């Protein structure tokens, strides 16, 4: 029965994506197993021992990939007893300082990306983010159908992090149409709480 329910949910999600019925991630919420490949690629940029805040943790697919890391899962609703609940679109951000902020498929759904990135940069030394830039998805109608709120170009994303004290260290295009960016604090700058 669970398989049938999941299949029906996928069909419904596909229809809603085509008709543009979604207004937010909460309405869309769907987890595709193929996203694990993206998360594995992103996890390569996290060193053993670094503390990690997983912003928009979803099913916490990052957690088993970590080696000797402190893991802080954060999402808009409780995923398990360890989840910190925060709705970023209500300007809620946890008071957690971590070496690495991890955003896999999260930034697209953030209404106030300036505020959100400012919070990240003030509490983390590094940010590993996957983001579907406007170069990858230029059609605003498609972006809106996916309930994406943020519409940044690659250059816009780099500028957003740069104005908040983080520069691009690395970039990966392994995942088609979903580039991965690694930003780090400039030398001499530390997260301010």
mmCIF file of C-alpha atoms in Angstrom:
data_model
loop_
_atom_site.group_PDB
_atom_site.id
_atom_site.type_symbol
_atom_site.label_atom_id
_atom_site.label_comp_id
_atom_site.label_asym_id
_atom_site.label_seq_id
_atom_site.Cartn_x
_atom_site.Cartn_y
_atom_site.Cartn_z
ATOM 1 C CA UNK A 1 0.000 0.000 0.000
ATOM 2 C CA UNK A 2 2.862 2.362 0.815
ATOM 3 C CA UNK A 3 4.237 1.937 -2.718
ATOM 4 C CA UNK A 4 0.845 2.786 -4.238
ATOM 5 C CA UNK A 5 0.515 5.836 -1.997
ATOM 6 C CA UNK A 6 3.977 7.046 -2.990
ATOM 7 C CA UNK A 7 3.247 6.465 -6.694
ATOM 8 C CA UNK A 8 -0.002 8.437 -6.438
ATOM 9 C CA UNK A 9 1.820 11.220 -4.608
ATOM 10 C CA UNK A 10 4.425 11.393 -7.415
ATOM 11 C CA UNK A 11 1.702 11.525 -10.084
ATOM 12 C CA UNK A 12 -0.110 14.273 -8.181
ATOM 13 C CA UNK A 13 3.152 16.178 -7.765
ATOM 14 C CA UNK A 14 3.822 15.907 -11.497
ATOM 15 C CA UNK A 15 0.367 17.212 -12.365
ATOM 16 C CA UNK A 16 0.672 20.076 -9.900
ATOM 17 C CA UNK A 17 4.108 20.985 -11.253
ATOM 18 C CA UNK A 18 2.683 21.158 -14.779
ATOM 19 C CA UNK A 19 -0.333 23.209 -13.741
ATOM 20 C CA UNK A 20 1.611 25.498 -11.410
ATOM 21 C CA UNK A 21 -0.536 24.887 -8.345
ATOM 22 C CA UNK A 22 2.286 25.176 -5.816
ATOM 23 C CA UNK A 23 2.903 28.315 -3.812
ATOM 24 C CA UNK A 24 5.437 26.984 -1.313
ATOM 25 C CA UNK A 25 7.690 24.061 -0.419
ATOM 26 C CA UNK A 26 5.188 23.015 2.236
ATOM 27 C CA UNK A 27 2.618 22.344 -0.494
ATOM 28 C CA UNK A 28 5.130 20.683 -2.801
ATOM 29 C CA UNK A 29 7.176 18.661 -0.314
ATOM 30 C CA UNK A 30 8.514 15.715 -2.240
ATOM 31 C CA UNK A 31 11.824 13.892 -1.842
ATOM 32 C CA UNK A 32 13.424 12.285 -4.877
ATOM 33 C CA UNK A 33 15.929 9.499 -4.145
ATOM 34 C CA UNK A 34 18.125 10.852 -6.959
ATOM 35 C CA UNK A 35 18.856 13.882 -4.750
ATOM 36 C CA UNK A 36 21.105 11.604 -2.704
ATOM 37 C CA UNK A 37 23.681 11.855 -5.523
ATOM 38 C CA UNK A 38 23.751 15.636 -5.151
ATOM 39 C CA UNK A 39 24.086 15.355 -1.381
ATOM 40 C CA UNK A 40 26.959 12.864 -1.732
ATOM 41 C CA UNK A 41 28.775 15.272 -4.058
ATOM 42 C CA UNK A 42 28.174 18.149 -1.637
ATOM 43 C CA UNK A 43 29.357 16.103 1.360
ATOM 44 C CA UNK A 44 32.813 15.807 -0.254
ATOM 45 C CA UNK A 45 33.386 19.420 0.789
ATOM 46 C CA UNK A 46 32.862 18.694 4.502
ATOM 47 C CA UNK A 47 35.953 17.657 6.450
ATOM 48 C CA UNK A 48 35.829 15.094 9.270
ATOM 49 C CA UNK A 49 35.316 16.861 12.577
ATOM 50 C CA UNK A 50 33.641 19.986 11.171
ATOM 51 C CA UNK A 51 30.317 20.834 12.800
ATOM 52 C CA UNK A 52 27.463 21.038 10.287
ATOM 53 C CA UNK A 53 24.102 22.800 10.289
ATOM 54 C CA UNK A 54 21.842 21.175 7.678
ATOM 55 C CA UNK A 55 19.423 23.963 6.718
ATOM 56 C CA UNK A 56 16.301 22.386 5.249
ATOM 57 C CA UNK A 57 17.441 18.905 6.296
ATOM 58 C CA UNK A 58 14.405 17.032 4.933
ATOM 59 C CA UNK A 59 15.073 13.299 5.281
ATOM 60 C CA UNK A 60 18.563 13.976 6.692
ATOM 61 C CA UNK A 61 20.306 12.124 3.868
ATOM 62 C CA UNK A 62 23.483 14.023 4.742
ATOM 63 C CA UNK A 63 23.806 12.600 8.260
ATOM 64 C CA UNK A 64 25.022 9.052 7.373
ATOM 65 C CA UNK A 65 27.654 10.535 5.041
ATOM 66 C CA UNK A 66 29.367 12.489 7.812
ATOM 67 C CA UNK A 67 32.473 11.259 9.614
ATOM 68 C CA UNK A 68 32.939 12.352 13.209
ATOM 69 C CA UNK A 69 30.915 15.531 12.673
ATOM 70 C CA UNK A 70 28.486 17.269 14.992
ATOM 71 C CA UNK A 71 25.225 17.424 13.030
ATOM 72 C CA UNK A 72 22.440 19.995 13.550
ATOM 73 C CA UNK A 73 19.346 19.237 11.419
ATOM 74 C CA UNK A 74 17.023 22.213 10.835
ATOM 75 C CA UNK A 75 13.718 22.247 8.968
ATOM 76 C CA UNK A 76 10.341 23.985 8.920
ATOM 77 C CA UNK A 77 8.816 20.988 10.721
ATOM 78 C CA UNK A 78 10.076 18.285 13.057
ATOM 79 C CA UNK A 79 11.679 15.376 11.183
ATOM 80 C CA UNK A 80 12.812 13.550 14.338
ATOM 81 C CA UNK A 81 13.571 14.391 17.965
ATOM 82 C CA UNK A 82 16.851 16.112 17.042
ATOM 83 C CA UNK A 83 15.361 18.506 14.468
ATOM 84 C CA UNK A 84 15.492 22.199 15.264
ATOM 85 C CA UNK A 85 12.328 23.767 13.861
ATOM 86 C CA UNK A 86 12.691 27.113 12.060
ATOM 87 C CA UNK A 87 10.707 28.654 9.227
ATOM 88 C CA UNK A 88 13.221 30.704 7.261
ATOM 89 C CA UNK A 89 10.435 32.533 5.403
ATOM 90 C CA UNK A 90 9.272 33.876 8.763
ATOM 91 C CA UNK A 91 12.812 35.087 9.483
ATOM 92 C CA UNK A 92 13.405 32.288 11.979
ATOM 93 C CA UNK A 93 17.004 31.112 12.175
ATOM 94 C CA UNK A 94 18.421 28.941 14.965
ATOM 95 C CA UNK A 95 21.041 30.338 17.308
ATOM 96 C CA UNK A 96 23.571 27.703 16.255
ATOM 97 C CA UNK A 97 27.165 28.392 15.261
ATOM 98 C CA UNK A 98 28.609 25.683 12.997
ATOM 99 C CA UNK A 99 31.726 25.305 10.898
ATOM 100 C CA UNK A 100 29.662 24.454 7.815
ATOM 101 C CA UNK A 101 26.202 25.551 6.685
ATOM 102 C CA UNK A 102 24.756 22.956 4.290
ATOM 103 C CA UNK A 103 21.946 23.885 1.877
ATOM 104 C CA UNK A 104 20.781 21.221 -0.534
ATOM 105 C CA UNK A 105 17.789 22.450 -2.528
ATOM 106 C CA UNK A 106 16.840 25.016 0.106
ATOM 107 C CA UNK A 107 17.820 28.479 -1.099
ATOM 108 C CA UNK A 108 15.429 28.337 -4.062
ATOM 109 C CA UNK A 109 12.477 28.347 -1.639
ATOM 110 C CA UNK A 110 13.660 31.299 0.476
ATOM 111 C CA UNK A 111 11.737 34.547 -0.012
ATOM 112 C CA UNK A 112 14.350 36.833 1.572
ATOM 113 C CA UNK A 113 17.632 35.369 0.366
ATOM 114 C CA UNK A 114 19.567 38.486 1.491
ATOM 115 C CA UNK A 115 18.454 37.998 5.101
ATOM 116 C CA UNK A 116 18.980 34.238 4.960
ATOM 117 C CA UNK A 117 22.536 34.398 3.593
ATOM 118 C CA UNK A 118 23.376 37.103 6.142
ATOM 119 C CA UNK A 119 22.308 34.690 8.932
ATOM 120 C CA UNK A 120 24.412 31.894 7.448
ATOM 121 C CA UNK A 121 27.512 34.046 7.036
ATOM 122 C CA UNK A 122 27.247 35.419 10.561
ATOM 123 C CA UNK A 123 27.208 31.916 12.104
ATOM 124 C CA UNK A 124 29.342 29.706 9.846
ATOM 125 C CA UNK A 125 32.861 29.661 8.405
ATOM 126 C CA UNK A 126 31.862 27.813 5.254
ATOM 127 C CA UNK A 127 28.708 27.204 3.233
ATOM 128 C CA UNK A 128 28.119 24.307 0.848
ATOM 129 C CA UNK A 129 25.086 25.111 -1.288
ATOM 130 C CA UNK A 130 23.374 23.596 -4.288
ATOM 131 C CA UNK A 131 21.426 26.206 -6.203
ATOM 132 C CA UNK A 132 19.542 26.168 -9.490
ATOM 133 C CA UNK A 133 20.714 29.462 -10.965
ATOM 134 C CA UNK A 134 18.825 31.415 -13.589
ATOM 135 C CA UNK A 135 21.397 30.205 -16.118
ATOM 136 C CA UNK A 136 20.251 26.625 -15.445
ATOM 137 C CA UNK A 137 16.542 27.488 -15.239
ATOM 138 C CA UNK A 138 15.987 30.796 -17.061
ATOM 139 C CA UNK A 139 12.196 30.467 -17.527
ATOM 140 C CA UNK A 140 10.518 32.322 -14.654
ATOM 141 C CA UNK A 141 7.258 30.419 -15.244
ATOM 142 C CA UNK A 142 9.072 27.121 -14.674
ATOM 143 C CA UNK A 143 10.746 28.510 -11.554
ATOM 144 C CA UNK A 144 7.389 29.715 -10.210
ATOM 145 C CA UNK A 145 5.738 26.351 -10.928
ATOM 146 C CA UNK A 146 8.393 24.761 -8.744
ATOM 147 C CA UNK A 147 7.424 27.247 -5.987
ATOM 148 C CA UNK A 148 10.901 28.784 -6.096
ATOM 149 C CA UNK A 149 11.047 32.204 -4.466
ATOM 150 C CA UNK A 150 14.688 33.030 -5.166
ATOM 151 C CA UNK A 151 15.825 33.828 -8.709
ATOM 152 C CA UNK A 152 19.570 34.422 -8.646
ATOM 153 C CA UNK A 153 22.085 34.160 -11.438
ATOM 154 C CA UNK A 154 25.466 32.583 -10.721
ATOM 155 C CA UNK A 155 26.949 36.072 -10.502
ATOM 156 C CA UNK A 156 24.115 37.222 -8.205
ATOM 157 C CA UNK A 157 24.707 34.275 -5.877
ATOM 158 C CA UNK A 158 28.445 34.972 -5.701
ATOM 159 C CA UNK A 159 27.780 38.669 -5.032
ATOM 160 C CA UNK A 160 25.262 37.835 -2.294
ATOM 161 C CA UNK A 161 27.788 35.729 -0.398
ATOM 162 C CA UNK A 162 30.641 38.174 -1.099
ATOM 163 C CA UNK A 163 28.783 41.117 0.411
ATOM 164 C CA UNK A 164 28.329 38.982 3.534
ATOM 165 C CA UNK A 165 32.016 38.101 3.843
ATOM 166 C CA UNK A 166 32.234 34.759 2.036
ATOM 167 C CA UNK A 167 34.043 34.084 -1.222
ATOM 168 C CA UNK A 168 33.752 31.192 -3.656
ATOM 169 C CA UNK A 169 36.311 28.463 -2.903
ATOM 170 C CA UNK A 170 35.078 25.699 -5.140
ATOM 171 C CA UNK A 171 32.350 24.815 -7.593
ATOM 172 C CA UNK A 172 31.023 21.532 -8.962
ATOM 173 C CA UNK A 173 28.913 20.923 -12.027
ATOM 174 C CA UNK A 174 28.721 17.150 -11.528
ATOM 175 C CA UNK A 175 24.954 17.321 -10.990
ATOM 176 C CA UNK A 176 23.297 18.543 -14.202
ATOM 177 C CA UNK A 177 21.420 21.859 -13.901
ATOM 178 C CA UNK A 178 22.166 21.990 -10.163
ATOM 179 C CA UNK A 179 25.595 23.498 -9.550
ATOM 180 C CA UNK A 180 27.226 23.179 -6.160
ATOM 181 C CA UNK A 181 29.059 26.138 -4.663
ATOM 182 C CA UNK A 182 31.420 26.207 -1.683
ATOM 183 C CA UNK A 183 31.883 29.565 0.011
ATOM 184 C CA UNK A 184 34.308 30.347 2.843
ATOM 185 C CA UNK A 185 34.860 33.266 5.185
ATOM 186 C CA UNK A 186 37.581 35.614 4.086
ATOM 187 C CA UNK A 187 40.876 35.192 5.918
ATOM 188 C CA UNK A 188 40.765 36.884 9.288
ATOM 189 C CA UNK A 189 36.968 36.905 9.483
ATOM 190 C CA UNK A 190 35.150 34.679 11.939
ATOM 191 C CA UNK A 191 31.417 34.123 12.360
ATOM 192 C CA UNK A 192 29.795 36.742 14.577
ATOM 193 C CA UNK A 193 27.023 35.576 16.834
#
